PDB file of C-alpha atoms in Angstrom:
ATOM      1  CA  UNK S   9     -21.900 -33.998  28.193  1.00 47.00           C
ATOM      2  CA  UNK S  10     -21.474 -30.124  27.533  1.00 51.00           C
ATOM      3  CA  UNK S  11     -24.799 -28.155  27.228  1.00 57.00           C
ATOM      4  CA  UNK S  12     -26.238 -28.665  24.094  1.00 50.00           C
ATOM      5  CA  UNK S  13     -26.461 -25.052  23.379  1.00 51.00           C
ATOM      6  CA  UNK S  14     -23.448 -24.371  23.969  1.00 50.00           C
ATOM      7  CA  UNK S  15     -21.719 -26.523  21.866  1.00 46.00           C
ATOM      8  CA  UNK S  16     -24.281 -25.276  19.185  1.00 45.00           C
ATOM      9  CA  UNK S  17     -22.951 -21.803  19.757  1.00 43.00           C
ATOM     10  CA  UNK S  18     -19.425 -23.149  19.393  1.00 44.00           C
ATOM     11  CA  UNK S  19     -19.767 -24.939  16.048  1.00 37.00           C
ATOM     12  CA  UNK S  20     -21.692 -21.901  14.733  1.00 43.00           C
ATOM     13  CA  UNK S  21     -18.751 -19.325  15.667  1.00 41.00           C
ATOM     14  CA  UNK S  22     -15.815 -21.692  14.586  1.00 43.00           C
ATOM     15  CA  UNK S  23     -18.127 -22.149  11.444  1.00 38.00           C
ATOM     16  CA  UNK S  24     -18.260 -18.295  11.286  1.00 41.00           C
ATOM     17  CA  UNK S  25     -14.453 -17.639  11.587  1.00 42.00           C
ATOM     18  CA  UNK S  26     -14.058 -20.147   9.011  1.00 43.00           C
ATOM     19  CA  UNK S  27     -15.814 -18.286   6.397  1.00 39.00           C
ATOM     20  CA  UNK S  28     -13.953 -14.595   7.413  1.00 43.00           C
ATOM     21  CA  UNK S  29     -10.662 -16.580   7.260  1.00 49.00           C
ATOM     22  CA  UNK S  30     -10.481 -15.916   3.238  1.00 51.00           C
ATOM     23  CA  UNK S  31     -12.199 -11.939   3.308  1.00 56.00           C
ATOM     24  CA  UNK S  32     -10.169 -10.994   6.046  1.00 57.00           C
ATOM     25  CA  UNK S  33      -6.826 -12.100   4.224  1.00 71.00           C
ATOM     26  CA  UNK S  34      -8.685 -10.459   1.103  1.00 79.00           C
ATOM     27  CA  UNK S  35      -9.032  -7.344   3.309  1.00 84.00           C
ATOM     28  CA  UNK S  36      -4.816  -6.967   4.645  1.00 90.00           C
ATOM     29  CA  UNK S  37      -3.191  -5.413   1.110  1.00 93.00           C
ATOM     30  CA  UNK S  38      -6.039  -2.814   0.511  1.00 92.00           C
ATOM     31  CA  UNK S  39      -6.062  -2.161   4.318  1.00 92.00           C
ATOM     32  CA  UNK S  40      -2.074  -2.162   4.745  1.00 95.00           C
ATOM     33  CA  UNK S  41      -1.123   0.121   1.584  1.00 96.00           C
ATOM     34  CA  UNK S  42      -3.450   2.781   2.803  1.00 93.00           C
ATOM     35  CA  UNK S  43      -1.631   2.157   6.575  1.00 96.00           C
ATOM     36  CA  UNK S  44       1.587   2.531   5.262  1.00 96.00           C
ATOM     37  CA  UNK S  45       0.464   5.611   2.970  1.00 94.00           C
ATOM     38  CA  UNK S  46      -1.076   7.642   6.323  1.00 93.00           C
ATOM     39  CA  UNK S  47       2.909   6.390   8.229  1.00 95.00           C
ATOM     40  CA  UNK S  48       4.254   7.672   5.173  1.00 95.00           C
ATOM     41  CA  UNK S  49       2.737  11.080   5.396  1.00 91.00           C
ATOM     42  CA  UNK S  50       3.038  11.218   8.533  1.00 90.00           C
ATOM     43  CA  UNK S  51       7.330  10.995   8.511  1.00 89.00           C
ATOM     44  CA  UNK S  52       7.461  13.182   5.621  1.00 90.00           C
ATOM     45  CA  UNK S  53       5.412  15.476   6.294  1.00 85.00           C
ATOM     46  CA  UNK S  54       5.204  15.128   9.954  1.00 79.00           C
ATOM     47  CA  UNK S  55       1.505  15.442  10.395  1.00 74.00           C
ATOM     48  CA  UNK S  56      -1.476  13.735  10.015  1.00 70.00           C
ATOM     49  CA  UNK S  57      -3.283  13.124   6.777  1.00 67.00           C
ATOM     50  CA  UNK S  58      -5.873  15.674   6.640  1.00 70.00           C
ATOM     51  CA  UNK S  59      -9.181  14.595   5.328  1.00 73.00           C
ATOM     52  CA  UNK S  60     -10.361  16.461   1.766  1.00 84.00           C
ATOM     53  CA  UNK S  61     -10.363  15.766  -1.316  1.00 88.00           C
ATOM     54  CA  UNK S  62      -6.607  14.427  -2.036  1.00 87.00           C
ATOM     55  CA  UNK S  63      -6.949  12.143   1.287  1.00 88.00           C
ATOM     56  CA  UNK S  64     -10.343  10.691  -0.828  1.00 92.00           C
ATOM     57  CA  UNK S  65      -8.125  10.116  -4.141  1.00 92.00           C
ATOM     58  CA  UNK S  66      -5.347   8.479  -2.184  1.00 92.00           C
ATOM     59  CA  UNK S  67      -7.720   6.825  -0.017  1.00 92.00           C
ATOM     60  CA  UNK S  68      -9.680   5.144  -3.251  1.00 94.00           C
ATOM     61  CA  UNK S  69      -6.125   4.621  -5.118  1.00 94.00           C
ATOM     62  CA  UNK S  70      -4.962   2.942  -2.485  1.00 93.00           C
ATOM     63  CA  UNK S  71      -7.446   0.585  -2.205  1.00 93.00           C
ATOM     64  CA  UNK S  72      -7.416   0.159  -5.868  1.00 94.00           C
ATOM     65  CA  UNK S  73      -4.041  -0.757  -5.564  1.00 93.00           C
ATOM     66  CA  UNK S  74      -4.046  -3.121  -2.542  1.00 93.00           C
ATOM     67  CA  UNK S  75      -6.925  -4.826  -4.764  1.00 92.00           C
ATOM     68  CA  UNK S  76      -4.554  -5.584  -7.395  1.00 92.00           C
ATOM     69  CA  UNK S  77      -1.741  -7.000  -4.709  1.00 93.00           C
ATOM     70  CA  UNK S  78      -4.566  -9.164  -2.999  1.00 91.00           C
ATOM     71  CA  UNK S  79      -5.186 -10.362  -6.501  1.00 90.00           C
ATOM     72  CA  UNK S  80      -1.554 -11.094  -7.267  1.00 90.00           C
ATOM     73  CA  UNK S  81      -1.134 -13.183  -4.243  1.00 90.00           C
ATOM     74  CA  UNK S  82      -4.185 -15.484  -4.513  1.00 86.00           C
ATOM     75  CA  UNK S  83      -3.904 -17.177  -7.488  1.00 86.00           C
ATOM     76  CA  UNK S  84      -1.265 -20.300  -6.124  1.00 88.00           C
ATOM     77  CA  UNK S  85      -1.316 -22.201  -3.412  1.00 89.00           C
ATOM     78  CA  UNK S  86      -1.736 -21.522  -0.459  1.00 87.00           C
ATOM     79  CA  UNK S  87       1.880 -22.485   0.622  1.00 90.00           C
ATOM     80  CA  UNK S  88       3.305 -20.231  -2.007  1.00 93.00           C
ATOM     81  CA  UNK S  89       0.898 -17.318  -1.642  1.00 91.00           C
ATOM     82  CA  UNK S  90       1.771 -16.938   2.039  1.00 90.00           C
ATOM     83  CA  UNK S  91       5.929 -16.710   0.455  1.00 92.00           C
ATOM     84  CA  UNK S  92       4.447 -14.104  -2.040  1.00 93.00           C
ATOM     85  CA  UNK S  93       2.756 -12.179   0.818  1.00 93.00           C
ATOM     86  CA  UNK S  94       5.304 -11.905   2.915  1.00 94.00           C
ATOM     87  CA  UNK S  95       7.930 -11.214  -0.074  1.00 96.00           C
ATOM     88  CA  UNK S  96       5.101  -8.585  -1.488  1.00 95.00           C
ATOM     89  CA  UNK S  97       5.179  -6.927   2.460  1.00 96.00           C
ATOM     90  CA  UNK S  98       8.426  -6.860   2.957  1.00 96.00           C
ATOM     91  CA  UNK S  99       9.279  -5.189  -0.873  1.00 96.00           C
ATOM     92  CA  UNK S 100       6.845  -2.588   0.421  1.00 97.00           C
ATOM     93  CA  UNK S 101       8.027  -2.265   4.194  1.00 97.00           C
ATOM     94  CA  UNK S 102      11.880  -1.051   2.924  1.00 96.00           C
ATOM     95  CA  UNK S 103      10.736   1.327  -0.343  1.00 96.00           C
ATOM     96  CA  UNK S 104       8.504   3.551   2.353  1.00 96.00           C
ATOM     97  CA  UNK S 105      11.124   3.466   4.656  1.00 96.00           C
ATOM     98  CA  UNK S 106      13.794   4.190   2.029  1.00 95.00           C
ATOM     99  CA  UNK S 107      11.913   6.653   0.336  1.00 95.00           C
ATOM    100  CA  UNK S 108      11.199   8.648   3.418  1.00 94.00           C
ATOM    101  CA  UNK S 109      14.955   8.810   4.554  1.00 94.00           C
ATOM    102  CA  UNK S 110      15.732  10.131   1.170  1.00 94.00           C
ATOM    103  CA  UNK S 111      13.388  12.498   0.927  1.00 93.00           C
ATOM    104  CA  UNK S 112      13.951  13.675   4.396  1.00 91.00           C
ATOM    105  CA  UNK S 113      17.786  14.303   3.622  1.00 92.00           C
ATOM    106  CA  UNK S 114      17.030  15.919   0.622  1.00 92.00           C
ATOM    107  CA  UNK S 115      14.179  17.162   1.048  1.00 90.00           C
ATOM    108  CA  UNK S 116      12.816  15.864  -2.773  1.00 89.00           C
ATOM    109  CA  UNK S 117      11.711  12.407  -3.974  1.00 91.00           C
ATOM    110  CA  UNK S 118      14.061  10.647  -5.336  1.00 89.00           C
ATOM    111  CA  UNK S 119      13.613   9.617  -9.319  1.00 84.00           C
ATOM    112  CA  UNK S 120      13.113   5.656  -8.794  1.00 79.00           C
ATOM    113  CA  UNK S 121      13.817   4.339 -12.356  1.00 72.00           C
ATOM    114  CA  UNK S 122      17.745   4.996 -11.821  1.00 74.00           C
ATOM    115  CA  UNK S 123      18.748   2.553  -8.896  1.00 75.00           C
ATOM    116  CA  UNK S 124      21.810   5.472  -8.087  1.00 86.00           C
ATOM    117  CA  UNK S 125      19.142   7.176  -5.128  1.00 89.00           C
ATOM    118  CA  UNK S 126      19.003   3.891  -3.103  1.00 88.00           C
ATOM    119  CA  UNK S 127      23.583   4.512  -3.225  1.00 89.00           C
ATOM    120  CA  UNK S 128      22.602   8.437  -2.421  1.00 90.00           C
ATOM    121  CA  UNK S 129      20.323   7.549   0.877  1.00 90.00           C
ATOM    122  CA  UNK S 130      23.434   5.986   2.377  1.00 91.00           C
ATOM    123  CA  UNK S 131      25.920   7.885   0.869  1.00 90.00           C
ATOM    124  CA  UNK S 132      25.672  10.894   4.083  1.00 89.00           C
ATOM    125  CA  UNK S 133      26.237   8.690   7.292  1.00 89.00           C
ATOM    126  CA  UNK S 134      25.208  11.588   9.340  1.00 89.00           C
ATOM    127  CA  UNK S 135      22.417  13.015   7.223  1.00 89.00           C
ATOM    128  CA  UNK S 136      20.984   9.580   7.281  1.00 89.00           C
ATOM    129  CA  UNK S 137      21.571   9.274  11.380  1.00 91.00           C
ATOM    130  CA  UNK S 138      19.774  12.656  11.763  1.00 89.00           C
ATOM    131  CA  UNK S 139      17.190  10.940   9.626  1.00 87.00           C
ATOM    132  CA  UNK S 140      16.383   7.683  11.327  1.00 90.00           C
ATOM    133  CA  UNK S 141      16.604   9.946  14.465  1.00 90.00           C
ATOM    134  CA  UNK S 142      13.628  12.213  13.254  1.00 88.00           C
ATOM    135  CA  UNK S 143      11.342   9.766  11.254  1.00 89.00           C
ATOM    136  CA  UNK S 144      12.396   6.827  14.301  1.00 93.00           C
ATOM    137  CA  UNK S 145       8.801   6.425  15.121  1.00 93.00           C
ATOM    138  CA  UNK S 146       7.184   5.911  12.106  1.00 94.00           C
ATOM    139  CA  UNK S 147       9.928   3.775  10.373  1.00 94.00           C
ATOM    140  CA  UNK S 148       8.979   1.431  13.279  1.00 96.00           C
ATOM    141  CA  UNK S 149       4.855   1.761  12.414  1.00 96.00           C
ATOM    142  CA  UNK S 150       5.651   0.668   8.828  1.00 97.00           C
ATOM    143  CA  UNK S 151       7.232  -2.407  10.097  1.00 97.00           C
ATOM    144  CA  UNK S 152       3.426  -3.732  11.647  1.00 96.00           C
ATOM    145  CA  UNK S 153       1.998  -4.982   8.773  1.00 95.00           C
ATOM    146  CA  UNK S 154       4.826  -7.125   8.461  1.00 94.00           C
ATOM    147  CA  UNK S 155       4.641  -8.099  11.549  1.00 94.00           C
ATOM    148  CA  UNK S 156       0.810  -9.061  11.322  1.00 92.00           C
ATOM    149  CA  UNK S 157       1.451 -11.130   8.283  1.00 90.00           C
ATOM    150  CA  UNK S 158       4.247 -12.751  10.270  1.00 89.00           C
ATOM    151  CA  UNK S 159       2.088 -14.111  12.624  1.00 87.00           C
ATOM    152  CA  UNK S 160      -1.183 -14.626  10.803  1.00 78.00           C
ATOM    153  CA  UNK S 161      -2.291 -17.821  12.015  1.00 75.00           C
ATOM    154  CA  UNK S 162      -2.962 -15.154  15.250  1.00 74.00           C
ATOM    155  CA  UNK S 163      -4.730 -13.025  13.621  1.00 72.00           C
ATOM    156  CA  UNK S 164      -6.859 -15.639  11.554  1.00 73.00           C
ATOM    157  CA  UNK S 165      -5.043 -15.169   7.846  1.00 80.00           C
ATOM    158  CA  UNK S 166      -5.830 -17.647   5.408  1.00 80.00           C
ATOM    159  CA  UNK S 167      -3.795 -18.072   2.221  1.00 83.00           C
ATOM    160  CA  UNK S 168      -5.707 -20.756   0.343  1.00 83.00           C
ATOM    161  CA  UNK S 169      -6.925 -19.178  -3.255  1.00 83.00           C
ATOM    162  CA  UNK S 170     -10.198 -17.797  -3.433  1.00 81.00           C
ATOM    163  CA  UNK S 171     -12.827 -18.934  -5.871  1.00 80.00           C
ATOM    164  CA  UNK S 172     -13.531 -17.465  -8.645  1.00 83.00           C
ATOM    165  CA  UNK S 173     -16.442 -15.623  -7.680  1.00 84.00           C
ATOM    166  CA  UNK S 174     -14.086 -14.539  -4.690  1.00 81.00           C
ATOM    167  CA  UNK S 175     -11.202 -13.291  -7.628  1.00 84.00           C
ATOM    168  CA  UNK S 176     -14.037 -11.652  -9.478  1.00 89.00           C
ATOM    169  CA  UNK S 177     -15.362 -10.139  -6.505  1.00 86.00           C
ATOM    170  CA  UNK S 178     -11.500  -8.404  -5.839  1.00 88.00           C
ATOM    171  CA  UNK S 179     -10.859  -7.394  -9.621  1.00 91.00           C
ATOM    172  CA  UNK S 180     -14.633  -5.611  -9.374  1.00 92.00           C
ATOM    173  CA  UNK S 181     -13.829  -4.046  -6.116  1.00 89.00           C
ATOM    174  CA  UNK S 182     -10.726  -2.802  -7.677  1.00 93.00           C
ATOM    175  CA  UNK S 183     -11.767  -1.395 -10.728  1.00 94.00           C
ATOM    176  CA  UNK S 184     -14.827   0.235  -8.592  1.00 95.00           C
ATOM    177  CA  UNK S 185     -12.379   2.284  -5.941  1.00 95.00           C
ATOM    178  CA  UNK S 186     -10.172   3.016  -9.044  1.00 94.00           C
ATOM    179  CA  UNK S 187     -12.908   4.571 -10.998  1.00 94.00           C
ATOM    180  CA  UNK S 188     -14.273   6.377  -8.330  1.00 95.00           C
ATOM    181  CA  UNK S 189     -11.031   8.298  -7.703  1.00 93.00           C
ATOM    182  CA  UNK S 190     -11.205   9.208 -11.772  1.00 93.00           C
ATOM    183  CA  UNK S 191     -15.231  10.416 -11.210  1.00 94.00           C
ATOM    184  CA  UNK S 192     -13.551  11.878  -8.051  1.00 93.00           C
ATOM    185  CA  UNK S 193     -10.883  13.520  -9.467  1.00 93.00           C
ATOM    186  CA  UNK S 194     -12.976  14.711 -13.096  1.00 91.00           C
ATOM    187  CA  UNK S 195     -15.582  16.523 -10.877  1.00 92.00           C
ATOM    188  CA  UNK S 196     -13.927  17.628  -7.811  1.00 88.00           C
ATOM    189  CA  UNK S 197     -10.222  18.107  -8.968  1.00 86.00           C
ATOM    190  CA  UNK S 198      -9.135  21.984  -9.374  1.00 86.00           C
ATOM    191  CA  UNK S 199      -7.152  22.112 -13.199  1.00 89.00           C
ATOM    192  CA  UNK S 200      -3.969  21.738 -11.350  1.00 87.00           C
ATOM    193  CA  UNK S 201      -5.189  18.571  -9.496  1.00 88.00           C
ATOM    194  CA  UNK S 202      -6.092  16.848 -12.821  1.00 88.00           C
ATOM    195  CA  UNK S 203      -2.606  18.047 -15.064  1.00 87.00           C
ATOM    196  CA  UNK S 204      -0.802  16.568 -12.389  1.00 85.00           C
ATOM    197  CA  UNK S 205      -2.790  13.132 -12.594  1.00 86.00           C
ATOM    198  CA  UNK S 206      -2.876  13.224 -16.592  1.00 80.00           C
ATOM    199  CA  UNK S 207       0.771  13.907 -16.705  1.00 73.00           C
ATOM    200  CA  UNK S 208       1.624  12.024 -15.022  1.00 64.00           C
ATOM    201  CA  UNK S 209       5.699  12.241 -13.251  1.00 68.00           C
ATOM    202  CA  UNK S 210       7.667  12.024 -16.341  1.00 69.00           C
ATOM    203  CA  UNK S 211       9.926   8.989 -16.625  1.00 64.00           C
ATOM    204  CA  UNK S 212      13.495  10.006 -15.803  1.00 69.00           C
ATOM    205  CA  UNK S 213      12.340  12.735 -13.367  1.00 78.00           C
ATOM    206  CA  UNK S 214      12.137  12.593  -9.991  1.00 81.00           C
ATOM    207  CA  UNK S 215       8.202  11.646  -8.736  1.00 83.00           C
ATOM    208  CA  UNK S 216       6.776  14.853  -8.195  1.00 84.00           C
ATOM    209  CA  UNK S 217       5.510  16.644  -5.033  1.00 87.00           C
ATOM    210  CA  UNK S 218       2.132  17.060  -6.112  1.00 87.00           C
ATOM    211  CA  UNK S 219       1.821  13.741  -7.304  1.00 88.00           C
ATOM    212  CA  UNK S 220       2.482  12.280  -3.809  1.00 90.00           C
ATOM    213  CA  UNK S 221       0.847  14.580  -1.899  1.00 88.00           C
ATOM    214  CA  UNK S 222      -2.148  14.475  -3.642  1.00 88.00           C
ATOM    215  CA  UNK S 223      -2.559  10.710  -5.021  1.00 91.00           C
ATOM    216  CA  UNK S 224      -0.187   8.931  -3.048  1.00 91.00           C
ATOM    217  CA  UNK S 225       3.758   7.291  -3.217  1.00 93.00           C
ATOM    218  CA  UNK S 226       3.167   4.305  -5.041  1.00 93.00           C
ATOM    219  CA  UNK S 227      -0.061   5.627  -6.959  1.00 91.00           C
ATOM    220  CA  UNK S 228       2.690   8.151  -7.927  1.00 90.00           C
ATOM    221  CA  UNK S 229       4.857   5.527  -8.355  1.00 88.00           C
ATOM    222  CA  UNK S 230       2.362   4.081 -10.853  1.00 87.00           C
ATOM    223  CA  UNK S 231       1.283   7.427 -12.912  1.00 85.00           C
ATOM    224  CA  UNK S 232       5.513   7.530 -13.695  1.00 81.00           C
ATOM    225  CA  UNK S 233       5.429   3.716 -15.092  1.00 78.00           C
ATOM    226  CA  UNK S 234       2.272   4.680 -17.367  1.00 75.00           C
ATOM    227  CA  UNK S 235       4.237   7.618 -19.325  1.00 69.00           C
ATOM    228  CA  UNK S 236       7.165   5.361 -19.034  1.00 65.00           C
ATOM    229  CA  UNK S 237       5.113   2.546 -20.584  1.00 62.00           C
ATOM    230  CA  UNK S 238       3.038   4.335 -22.873  1.00 61.00           C
ATOM    231  CA  UNK S 239      -0.516   3.814 -21.315  1.00 57.00           C
ATOM    232  CA  UNK S 240      -3.315   6.501 -21.409  1.00 52.00           C
ATOM    233  CA  UNK S 241      -3.388   9.117 -19.097  1.00 45.00           C
ATOM    234  CA  UNK S 242      -7.174   8.261 -17.459  1.00 47.00           C
ATOM    235  CA  UNK S 243      -5.676   4.254 -16.587  1.00 57.00           C
TER     236      UNK S 243
END
């Protein structure tokens, strides 16, 4: 017979691990989007993101978007949630990668509303090769969340749908981070920075350098969609 105290400690550790598995999964997309934004900035600007108002805004808006994506991928069965999570992770990985390559070649961000930017990314093989060589390490780093998700069991990620209180918690932190970003922008942001957020990224035009730099790539895309769909500036 084993040591009762050791067995009891092992059972407590196992129970604690099972209890934390859903929480680890809920943190995956918020942390993944924040990670992608940091790697993207490193690849585009060849410098680590600076701490400051723009860095904090990117942090808050990225965590809020991650909360929404987490909520969208925890509504179904565990198998379906895992497939949705893998699809979303693969899509965002290649989205960041392709925009990074386009930005390196043309020194501007694409108009994401027009599909020809994808063709333009591969239109000049010599420039594309130079972009790949210049951004090779950030490009490889972009695949880390996909690698983690591919070995979900190794990292104790659980795709079981959370309870309704758990979903309410996800929605609450999403709204909290987003509202925090808006309040911070309103109180500390310059007139120019608030104007960038308020005017959004006009549909039919390339993503603005200022919006991507201040709020992150996905938030700049959200601002462009907001302009396309006619949402109020404050959302």
